[in-house]
Short mmCIF file of C-alpha atoms in Angstrom, two decimals:
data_model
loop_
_atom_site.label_atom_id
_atom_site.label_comp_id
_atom_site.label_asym_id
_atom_site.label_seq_id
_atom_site.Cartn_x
_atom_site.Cartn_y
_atom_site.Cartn_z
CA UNK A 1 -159.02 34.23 -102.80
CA UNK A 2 -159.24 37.67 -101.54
CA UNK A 3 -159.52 40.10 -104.42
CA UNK A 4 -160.23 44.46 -103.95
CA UNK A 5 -163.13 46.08 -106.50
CA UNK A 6 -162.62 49.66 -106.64
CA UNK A 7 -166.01 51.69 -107.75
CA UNK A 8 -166.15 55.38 -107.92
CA UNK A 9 -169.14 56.59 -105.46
CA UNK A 10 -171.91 58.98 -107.33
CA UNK A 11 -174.23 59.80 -104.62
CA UNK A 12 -174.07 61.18 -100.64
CA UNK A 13 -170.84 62.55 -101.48
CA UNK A 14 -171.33 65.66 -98.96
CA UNK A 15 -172.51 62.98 -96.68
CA UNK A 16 -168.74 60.95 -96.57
CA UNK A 17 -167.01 64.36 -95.89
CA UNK A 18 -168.71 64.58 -93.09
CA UNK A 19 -168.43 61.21 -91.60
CA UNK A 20 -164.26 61.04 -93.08
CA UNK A 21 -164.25 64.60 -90.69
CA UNK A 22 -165.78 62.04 -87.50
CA UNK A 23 -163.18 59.22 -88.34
CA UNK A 24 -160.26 61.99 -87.97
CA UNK A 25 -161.88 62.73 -84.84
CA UNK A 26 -162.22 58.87 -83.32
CA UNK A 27 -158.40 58.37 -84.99
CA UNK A 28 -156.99 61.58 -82.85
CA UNK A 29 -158.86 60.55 -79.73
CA UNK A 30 -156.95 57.07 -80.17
CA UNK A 31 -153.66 58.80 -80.51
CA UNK A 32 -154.61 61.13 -77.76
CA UNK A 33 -155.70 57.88 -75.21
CA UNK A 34 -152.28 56.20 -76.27
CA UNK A 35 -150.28 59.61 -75.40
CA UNK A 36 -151.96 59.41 -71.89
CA UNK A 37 -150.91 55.30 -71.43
CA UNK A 38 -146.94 56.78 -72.47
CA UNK A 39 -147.45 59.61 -69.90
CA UNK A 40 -148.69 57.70 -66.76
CA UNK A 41 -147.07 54.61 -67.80
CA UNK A 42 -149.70 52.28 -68.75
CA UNK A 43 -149.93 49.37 -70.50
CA UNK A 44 -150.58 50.42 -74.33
CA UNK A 45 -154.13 50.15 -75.68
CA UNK A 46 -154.99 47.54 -77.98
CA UNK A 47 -157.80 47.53 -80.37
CA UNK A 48 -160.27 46.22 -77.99
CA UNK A 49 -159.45 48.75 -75.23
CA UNK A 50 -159.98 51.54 -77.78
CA UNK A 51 -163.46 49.80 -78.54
CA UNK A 52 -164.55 49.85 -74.73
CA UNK A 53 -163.47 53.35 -74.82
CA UNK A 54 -165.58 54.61 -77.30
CA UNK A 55 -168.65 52.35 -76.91
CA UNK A 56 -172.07 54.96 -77.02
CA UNK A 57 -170.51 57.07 -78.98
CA UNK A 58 -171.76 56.30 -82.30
CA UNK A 59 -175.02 58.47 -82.57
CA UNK A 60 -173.24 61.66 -81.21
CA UNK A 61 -170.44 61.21 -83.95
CA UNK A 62 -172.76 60.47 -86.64
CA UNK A 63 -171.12 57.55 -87.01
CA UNK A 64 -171.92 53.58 -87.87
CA UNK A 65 -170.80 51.39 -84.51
CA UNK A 66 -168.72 49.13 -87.02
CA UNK A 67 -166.77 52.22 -88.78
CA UNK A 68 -166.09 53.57 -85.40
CA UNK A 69 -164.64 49.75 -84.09
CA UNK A 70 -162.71 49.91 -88.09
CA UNK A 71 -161.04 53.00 -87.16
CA UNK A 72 -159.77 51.76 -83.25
CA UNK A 73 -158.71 48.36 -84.53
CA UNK A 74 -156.66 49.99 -87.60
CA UNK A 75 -155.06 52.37 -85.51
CA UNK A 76 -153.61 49.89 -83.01
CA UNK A 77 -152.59 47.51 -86.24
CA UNK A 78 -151.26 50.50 -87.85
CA UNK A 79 -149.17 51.91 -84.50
CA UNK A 80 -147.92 47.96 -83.79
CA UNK A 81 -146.87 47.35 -87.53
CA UNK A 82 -144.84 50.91 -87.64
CA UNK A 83 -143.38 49.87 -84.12
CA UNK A 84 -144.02 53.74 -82.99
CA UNK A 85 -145.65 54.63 -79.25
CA UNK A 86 -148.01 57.08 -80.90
CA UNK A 87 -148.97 58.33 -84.41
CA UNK A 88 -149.90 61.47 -86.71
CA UNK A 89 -153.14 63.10 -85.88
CA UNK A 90 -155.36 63.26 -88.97
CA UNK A 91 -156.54 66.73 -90.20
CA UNK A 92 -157.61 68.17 -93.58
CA UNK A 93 -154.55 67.33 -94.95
CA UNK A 94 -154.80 63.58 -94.55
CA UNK A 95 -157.01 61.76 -97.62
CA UNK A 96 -160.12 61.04 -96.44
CA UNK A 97 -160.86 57.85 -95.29
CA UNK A 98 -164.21 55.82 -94.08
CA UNK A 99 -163.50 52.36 -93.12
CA UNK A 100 -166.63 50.15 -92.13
CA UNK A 101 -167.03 46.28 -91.47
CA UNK A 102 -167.87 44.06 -94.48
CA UNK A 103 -171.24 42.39 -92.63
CA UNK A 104 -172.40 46.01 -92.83
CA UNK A 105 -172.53 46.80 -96.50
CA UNK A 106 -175.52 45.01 -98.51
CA UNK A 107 -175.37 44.86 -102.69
CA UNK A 108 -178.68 46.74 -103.87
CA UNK A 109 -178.40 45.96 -107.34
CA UNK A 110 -175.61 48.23 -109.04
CA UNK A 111 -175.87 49.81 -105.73
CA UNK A 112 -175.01 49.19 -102.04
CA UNK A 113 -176.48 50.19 -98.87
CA UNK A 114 -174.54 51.11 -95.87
CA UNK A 115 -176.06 52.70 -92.09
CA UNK A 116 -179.71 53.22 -93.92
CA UNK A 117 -178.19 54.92 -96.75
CA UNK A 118 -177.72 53.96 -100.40
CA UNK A 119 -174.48 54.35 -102.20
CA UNK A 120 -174.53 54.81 -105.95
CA UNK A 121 -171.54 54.11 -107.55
CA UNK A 122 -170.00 53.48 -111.48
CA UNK A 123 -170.95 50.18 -112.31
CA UNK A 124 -167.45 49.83 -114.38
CA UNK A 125 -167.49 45.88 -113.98
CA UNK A 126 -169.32 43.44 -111.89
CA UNK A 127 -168.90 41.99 -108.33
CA UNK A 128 -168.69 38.47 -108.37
CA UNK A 129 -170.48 36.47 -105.95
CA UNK A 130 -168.41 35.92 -102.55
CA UNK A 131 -168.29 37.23 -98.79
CA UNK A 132 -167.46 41.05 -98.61
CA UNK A 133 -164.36 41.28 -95.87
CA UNK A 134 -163.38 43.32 -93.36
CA UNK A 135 -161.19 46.03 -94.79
CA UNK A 136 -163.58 47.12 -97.03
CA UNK A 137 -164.30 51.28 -97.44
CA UNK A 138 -164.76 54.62 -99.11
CA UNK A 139 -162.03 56.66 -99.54
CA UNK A 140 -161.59 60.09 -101.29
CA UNK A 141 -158.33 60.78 -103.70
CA UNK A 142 -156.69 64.26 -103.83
CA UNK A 143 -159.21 65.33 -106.34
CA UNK A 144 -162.31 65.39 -103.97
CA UNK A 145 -163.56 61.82 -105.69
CA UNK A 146 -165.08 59.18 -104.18
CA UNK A 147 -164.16 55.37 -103.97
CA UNK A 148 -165.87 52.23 -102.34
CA UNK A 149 -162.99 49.74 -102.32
CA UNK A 150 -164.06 46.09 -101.31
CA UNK A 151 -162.89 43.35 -100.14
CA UNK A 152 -164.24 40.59 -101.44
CA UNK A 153 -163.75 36.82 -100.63
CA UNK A 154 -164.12 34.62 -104.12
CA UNK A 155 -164.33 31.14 -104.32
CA UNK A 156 -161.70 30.61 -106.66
CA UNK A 157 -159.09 27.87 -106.32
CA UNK A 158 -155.32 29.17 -107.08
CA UNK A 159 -153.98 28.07 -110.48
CA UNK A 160 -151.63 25.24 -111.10
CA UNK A 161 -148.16 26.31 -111.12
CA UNK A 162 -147.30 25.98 -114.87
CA UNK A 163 -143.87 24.21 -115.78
CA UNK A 164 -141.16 26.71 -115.69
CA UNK A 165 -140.35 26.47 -119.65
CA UNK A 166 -139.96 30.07 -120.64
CA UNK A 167 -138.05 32.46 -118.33
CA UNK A 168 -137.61 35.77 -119.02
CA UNK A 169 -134.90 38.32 -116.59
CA UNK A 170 -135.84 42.03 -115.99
CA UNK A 171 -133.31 44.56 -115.27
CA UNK A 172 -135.12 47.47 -114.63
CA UNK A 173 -133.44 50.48 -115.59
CA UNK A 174 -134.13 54.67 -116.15
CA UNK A 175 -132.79 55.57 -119.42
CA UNK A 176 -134.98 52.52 -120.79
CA UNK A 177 -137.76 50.94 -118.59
CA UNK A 178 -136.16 47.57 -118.40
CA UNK A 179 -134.43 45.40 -120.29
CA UNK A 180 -134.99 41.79 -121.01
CA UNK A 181 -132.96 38.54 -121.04
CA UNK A 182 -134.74 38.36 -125.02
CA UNK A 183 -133.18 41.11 -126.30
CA UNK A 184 -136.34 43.42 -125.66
CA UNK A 185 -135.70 46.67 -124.65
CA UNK A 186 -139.08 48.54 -123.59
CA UNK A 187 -138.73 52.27 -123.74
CA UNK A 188 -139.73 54.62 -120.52
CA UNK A 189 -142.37 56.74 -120.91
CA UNK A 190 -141.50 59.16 -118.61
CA UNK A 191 -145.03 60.21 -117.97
CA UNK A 192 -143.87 62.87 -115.36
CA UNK A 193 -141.02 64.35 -117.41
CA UNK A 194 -143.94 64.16 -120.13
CA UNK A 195 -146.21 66.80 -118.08
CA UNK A 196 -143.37 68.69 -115.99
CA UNK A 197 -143.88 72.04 -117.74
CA UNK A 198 -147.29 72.08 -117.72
CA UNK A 199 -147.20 71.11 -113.92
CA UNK A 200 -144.83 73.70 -112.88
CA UNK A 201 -146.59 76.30 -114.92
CA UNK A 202 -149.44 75.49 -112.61
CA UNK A 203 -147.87 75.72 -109.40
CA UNK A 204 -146.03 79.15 -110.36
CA UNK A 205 -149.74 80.28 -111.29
CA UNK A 206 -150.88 78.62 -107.83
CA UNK A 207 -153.37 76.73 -109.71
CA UNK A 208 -153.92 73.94 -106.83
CA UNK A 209 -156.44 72.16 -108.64
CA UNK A 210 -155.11 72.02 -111.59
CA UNK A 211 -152.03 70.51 -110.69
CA UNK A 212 -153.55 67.78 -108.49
CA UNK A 213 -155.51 66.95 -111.82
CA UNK A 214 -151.77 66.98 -113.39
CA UNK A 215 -150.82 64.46 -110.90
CA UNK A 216 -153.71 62.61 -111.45
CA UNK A 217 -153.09 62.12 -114.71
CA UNK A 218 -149.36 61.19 -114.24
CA UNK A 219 -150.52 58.66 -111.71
CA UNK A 220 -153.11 56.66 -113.98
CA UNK A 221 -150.92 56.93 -117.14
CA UNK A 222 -148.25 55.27 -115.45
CA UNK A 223 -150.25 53.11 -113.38
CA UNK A 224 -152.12 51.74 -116.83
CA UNK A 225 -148.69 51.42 -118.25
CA UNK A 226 -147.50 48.88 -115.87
CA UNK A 227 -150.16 47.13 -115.49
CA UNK A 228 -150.57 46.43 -119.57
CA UNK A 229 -146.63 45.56 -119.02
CA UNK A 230 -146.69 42.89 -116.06
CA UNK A 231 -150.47 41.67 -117.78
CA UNK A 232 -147.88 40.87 -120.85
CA UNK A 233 -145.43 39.16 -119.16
CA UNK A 234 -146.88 36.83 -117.12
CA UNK A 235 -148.87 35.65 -120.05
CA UNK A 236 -145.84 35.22 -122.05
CA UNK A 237 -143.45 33.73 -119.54
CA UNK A 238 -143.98 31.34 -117.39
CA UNK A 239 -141.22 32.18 -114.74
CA UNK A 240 -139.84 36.23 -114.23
CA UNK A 241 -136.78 37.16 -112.72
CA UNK A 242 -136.39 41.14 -111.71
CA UNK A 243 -133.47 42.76 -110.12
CA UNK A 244 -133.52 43.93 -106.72
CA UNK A 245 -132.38 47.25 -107.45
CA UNK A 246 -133.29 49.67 -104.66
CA UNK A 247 -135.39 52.42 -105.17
CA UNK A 248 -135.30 53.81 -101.61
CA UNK A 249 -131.55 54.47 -101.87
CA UNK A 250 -131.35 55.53 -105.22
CA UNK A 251 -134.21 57.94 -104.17
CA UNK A 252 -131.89 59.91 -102.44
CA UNK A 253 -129.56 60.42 -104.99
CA UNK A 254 -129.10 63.19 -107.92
CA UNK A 255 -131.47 61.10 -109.57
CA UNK A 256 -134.54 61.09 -107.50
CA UNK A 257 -137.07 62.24 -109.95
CA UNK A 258 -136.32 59.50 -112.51
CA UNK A 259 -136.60 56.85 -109.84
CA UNK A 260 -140.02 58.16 -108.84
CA UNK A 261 -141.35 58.64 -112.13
CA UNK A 262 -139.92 54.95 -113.08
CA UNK A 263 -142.02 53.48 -109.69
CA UNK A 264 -139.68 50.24 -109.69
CA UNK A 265 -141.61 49.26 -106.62
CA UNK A 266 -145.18 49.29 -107.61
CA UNK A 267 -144.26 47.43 -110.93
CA UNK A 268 -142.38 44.50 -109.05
CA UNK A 269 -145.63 44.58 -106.65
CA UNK A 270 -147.71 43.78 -109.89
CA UNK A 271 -145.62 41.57 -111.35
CA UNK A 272 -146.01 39.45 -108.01
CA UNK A 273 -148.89 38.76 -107.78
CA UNK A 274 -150.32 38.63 -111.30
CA UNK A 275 -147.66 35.78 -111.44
CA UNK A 276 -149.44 34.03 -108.05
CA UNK A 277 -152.73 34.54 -110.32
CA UNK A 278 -151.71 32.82 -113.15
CA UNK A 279 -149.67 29.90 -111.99
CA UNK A 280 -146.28 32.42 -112.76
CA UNK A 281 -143.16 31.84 -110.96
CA UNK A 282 -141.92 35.02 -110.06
CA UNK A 283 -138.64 36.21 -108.00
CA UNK A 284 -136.59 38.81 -107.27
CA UNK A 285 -132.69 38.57 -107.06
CA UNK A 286 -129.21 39.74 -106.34
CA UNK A 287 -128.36 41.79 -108.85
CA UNK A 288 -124.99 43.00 -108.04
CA UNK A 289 -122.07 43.03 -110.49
CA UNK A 290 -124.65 42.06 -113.15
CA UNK A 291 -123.80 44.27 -115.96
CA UNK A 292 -119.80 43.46 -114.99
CA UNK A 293 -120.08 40.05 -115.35
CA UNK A 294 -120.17 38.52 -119.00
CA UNK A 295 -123.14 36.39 -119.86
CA UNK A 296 -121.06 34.11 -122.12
CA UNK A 297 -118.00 33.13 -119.83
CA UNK A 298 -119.33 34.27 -116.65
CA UNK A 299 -115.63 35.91 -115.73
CA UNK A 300 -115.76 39.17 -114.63
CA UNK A 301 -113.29 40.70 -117.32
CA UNK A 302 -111.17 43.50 -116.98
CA UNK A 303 -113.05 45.12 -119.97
CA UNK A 304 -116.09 45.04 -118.01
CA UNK A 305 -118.05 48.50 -117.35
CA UNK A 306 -117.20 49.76 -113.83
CA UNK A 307 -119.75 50.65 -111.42
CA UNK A 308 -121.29 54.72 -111.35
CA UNK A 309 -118.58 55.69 -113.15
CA UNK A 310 -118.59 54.36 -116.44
CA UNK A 311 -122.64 54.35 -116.62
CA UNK A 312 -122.18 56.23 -119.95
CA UNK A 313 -120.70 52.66 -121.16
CA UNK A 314 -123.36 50.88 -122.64
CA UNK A 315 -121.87 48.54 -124.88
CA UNK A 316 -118.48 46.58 -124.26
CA UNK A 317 -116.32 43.49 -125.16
CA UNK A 318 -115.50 40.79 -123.05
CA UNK A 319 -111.51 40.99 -122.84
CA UNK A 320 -112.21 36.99 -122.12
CA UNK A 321 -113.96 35.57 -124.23
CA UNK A 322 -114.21 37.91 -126.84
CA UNK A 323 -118.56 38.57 -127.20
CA UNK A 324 -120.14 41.89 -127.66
CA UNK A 325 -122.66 42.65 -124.81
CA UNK A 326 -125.42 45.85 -124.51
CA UNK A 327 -125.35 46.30 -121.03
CA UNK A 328 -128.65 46.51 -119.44
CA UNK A 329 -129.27 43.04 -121.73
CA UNK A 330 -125.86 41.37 -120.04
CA UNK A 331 -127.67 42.53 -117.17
CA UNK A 332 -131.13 40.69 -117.67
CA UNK A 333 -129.08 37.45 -118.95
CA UNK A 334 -127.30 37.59 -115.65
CA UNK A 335 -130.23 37.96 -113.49
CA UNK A 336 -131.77 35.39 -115.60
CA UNK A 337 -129.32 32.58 -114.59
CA UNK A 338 -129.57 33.95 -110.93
CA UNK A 339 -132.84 32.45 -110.70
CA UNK A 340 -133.94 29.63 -108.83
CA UNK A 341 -135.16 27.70 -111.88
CA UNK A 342 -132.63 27.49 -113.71
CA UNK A 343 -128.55 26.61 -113.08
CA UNK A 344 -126.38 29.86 -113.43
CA UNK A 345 -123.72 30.53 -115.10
CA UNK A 346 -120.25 29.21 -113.89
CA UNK A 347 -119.02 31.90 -111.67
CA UNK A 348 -122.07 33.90 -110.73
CA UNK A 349 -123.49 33.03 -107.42
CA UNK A 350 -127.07 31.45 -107.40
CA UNK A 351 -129.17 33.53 -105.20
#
């Protein structure tokens, strides 16, 4: 199982700056070679080709061989998985980045030693014993800190699926965080709305570094947040349906900055595979015309909440049947029964 141990770097700081400025450098002269193959119509470079391009150059850029190799290799990956001719050049703006090749870096106690020189990092928990991957490298966040993130291959056989017994459905939501097929509604923190004053304060002020540490803090309060969340439920339940609601879309509505702050994606991400980790079922589904349909009767009554509209509605009647429903939880019930584990209801297509 291939797992990623993130350590903040202590030491040679000054010394990653300079080699993140080298990688911008071998990253441009990529994109610059791949401009030249549009221009006199050649075939497009691949990895390898980069690699014979910039063989020798290593000493003059201050560079490790293997970073330099890291860096040609990612950008051909990168430039075939976004399906573009060429990329973005890398300049001061871009987050610094120093990728390497795992056979490179050695443990040296709570240390490691990479190209002659050794690392000191925040011991905050231990590497377990296993083959350190290609993939592995520093990079440096928006406040000026240091990372080693590695890739590490553990022997570790994946878990037994666990009997789908106890399913819970998520419909994720902005007013509340999400809503679940239980009855549980968990509350959205809103850690962005939480600091927006401060933040803009700081911009007005042009206080640059003090609002990247405001956006810092945004970042790890929410990240902690979800990851306490999706640690709960896939402990609880042993199958998780979520809504497919689309964040992308919705980004690009009047309501942009509650989608962002709410980071649907990341938290379905989690969910996924902390579920694969411990045996879990996890899926995500159709959710349209969930909150119209009734849970009960699965008819979609002509009491039913409609669309944008009426999404001041959040509690309603089913004109068929006659039950009381909280939306977001007729939602989650719906979604629920949309799962592949279990039937749904009579009249709600299974997904």
């Amino acid at each position: 199982m291939l797992l990623v141990y993130r350590y903040r770097v202590k030491s040679l700081t000054g010394l990653l700056n300079k080699q993140a400025r080298a990688v911008n450098f071998v990253w441009n002269y990529c994109n610059d070679r791949q401009k030249d193959a549009l221009r006199f119509g050649r075939r497009w470079h691949t990895g390898f080709d980069l690699n014979k391009l910039t063989t020798g150059s290593s000493k003059e850029l201050g560079l490790h061989a293997g970073t330099i190799n890291a860096v040609c290799e990612q950008y051909a990956k990168s430039r075939s998985a976004k399906k573009r001719p060429f990329l973005r050049y890398r300049g001061k703006r871009s987050l610094a980045w120093v990728p390497l090749k795992g056979r490179d870096l050695k443990r040296e106690g709570d240390a490691f030693r990479f190209a002659s020189n050794t690392f000191r990092v925040f011991n905050s928990r231990e590497l377990p014993d296993g083959k350190i991957k290609d993939g592995t490298n520093f990079s440096r966040d928006s406040r000026g800190n240091w990372f080693l993130n590695i890739v590490i291959d553990v022997a570790q056989s994946a878990p037994e699926a666990r009997q789908p017994l106890k399913g819970v459905g998520i419909d994720l939501g902005l007013k509340s965080f999400a809503a679940l097929s239980t009855g549980e509604v968990i509350d959205n923190p809103r850690h962005f709305r939480q600091l927006e004053d401060q933040l803009g304060r700081a911009q007005r002020a042009r206080k640059k570094r003090q609002a990247t540490k405001i956006h810092a803090r945004v970042v790890s309060a929410r990240r902690d947040f979800q990851h306490k969340l999706s640690n709960r439920l896939v402990r609880e339940f042993d199958y998780i349906a979520v809504g497919n609601v689309s964040a992308s879309k919705l980004a690009r509505t009047s309501m942009a900055k509650s989608v962002s702050d709410a980071s649907w994606s990341s938290f379905r991400s989690m969910l996924a595979y902390k579920a694969l980790r411990h045996g879990a079922w996890y899926e995500e589904v159709n959710e349209s015309f969930s909150s119209q349909v009734c849970s009960s009767c699965g008819a979609l009554p002509d009491s039913r909440p409609r669309g944008i509209a009426d999404l001041g509605i959040r509690q309603w009647v089913c004109s068929g049947c006659g039950v009381s429903h909280d939306r977001d939880t007729n939602a989650a019930l719906n979604i629920l029964a949309r799962h592949g584990h279990v039937p749904p209801v009579e009249g709600i297509p299974s997904i």
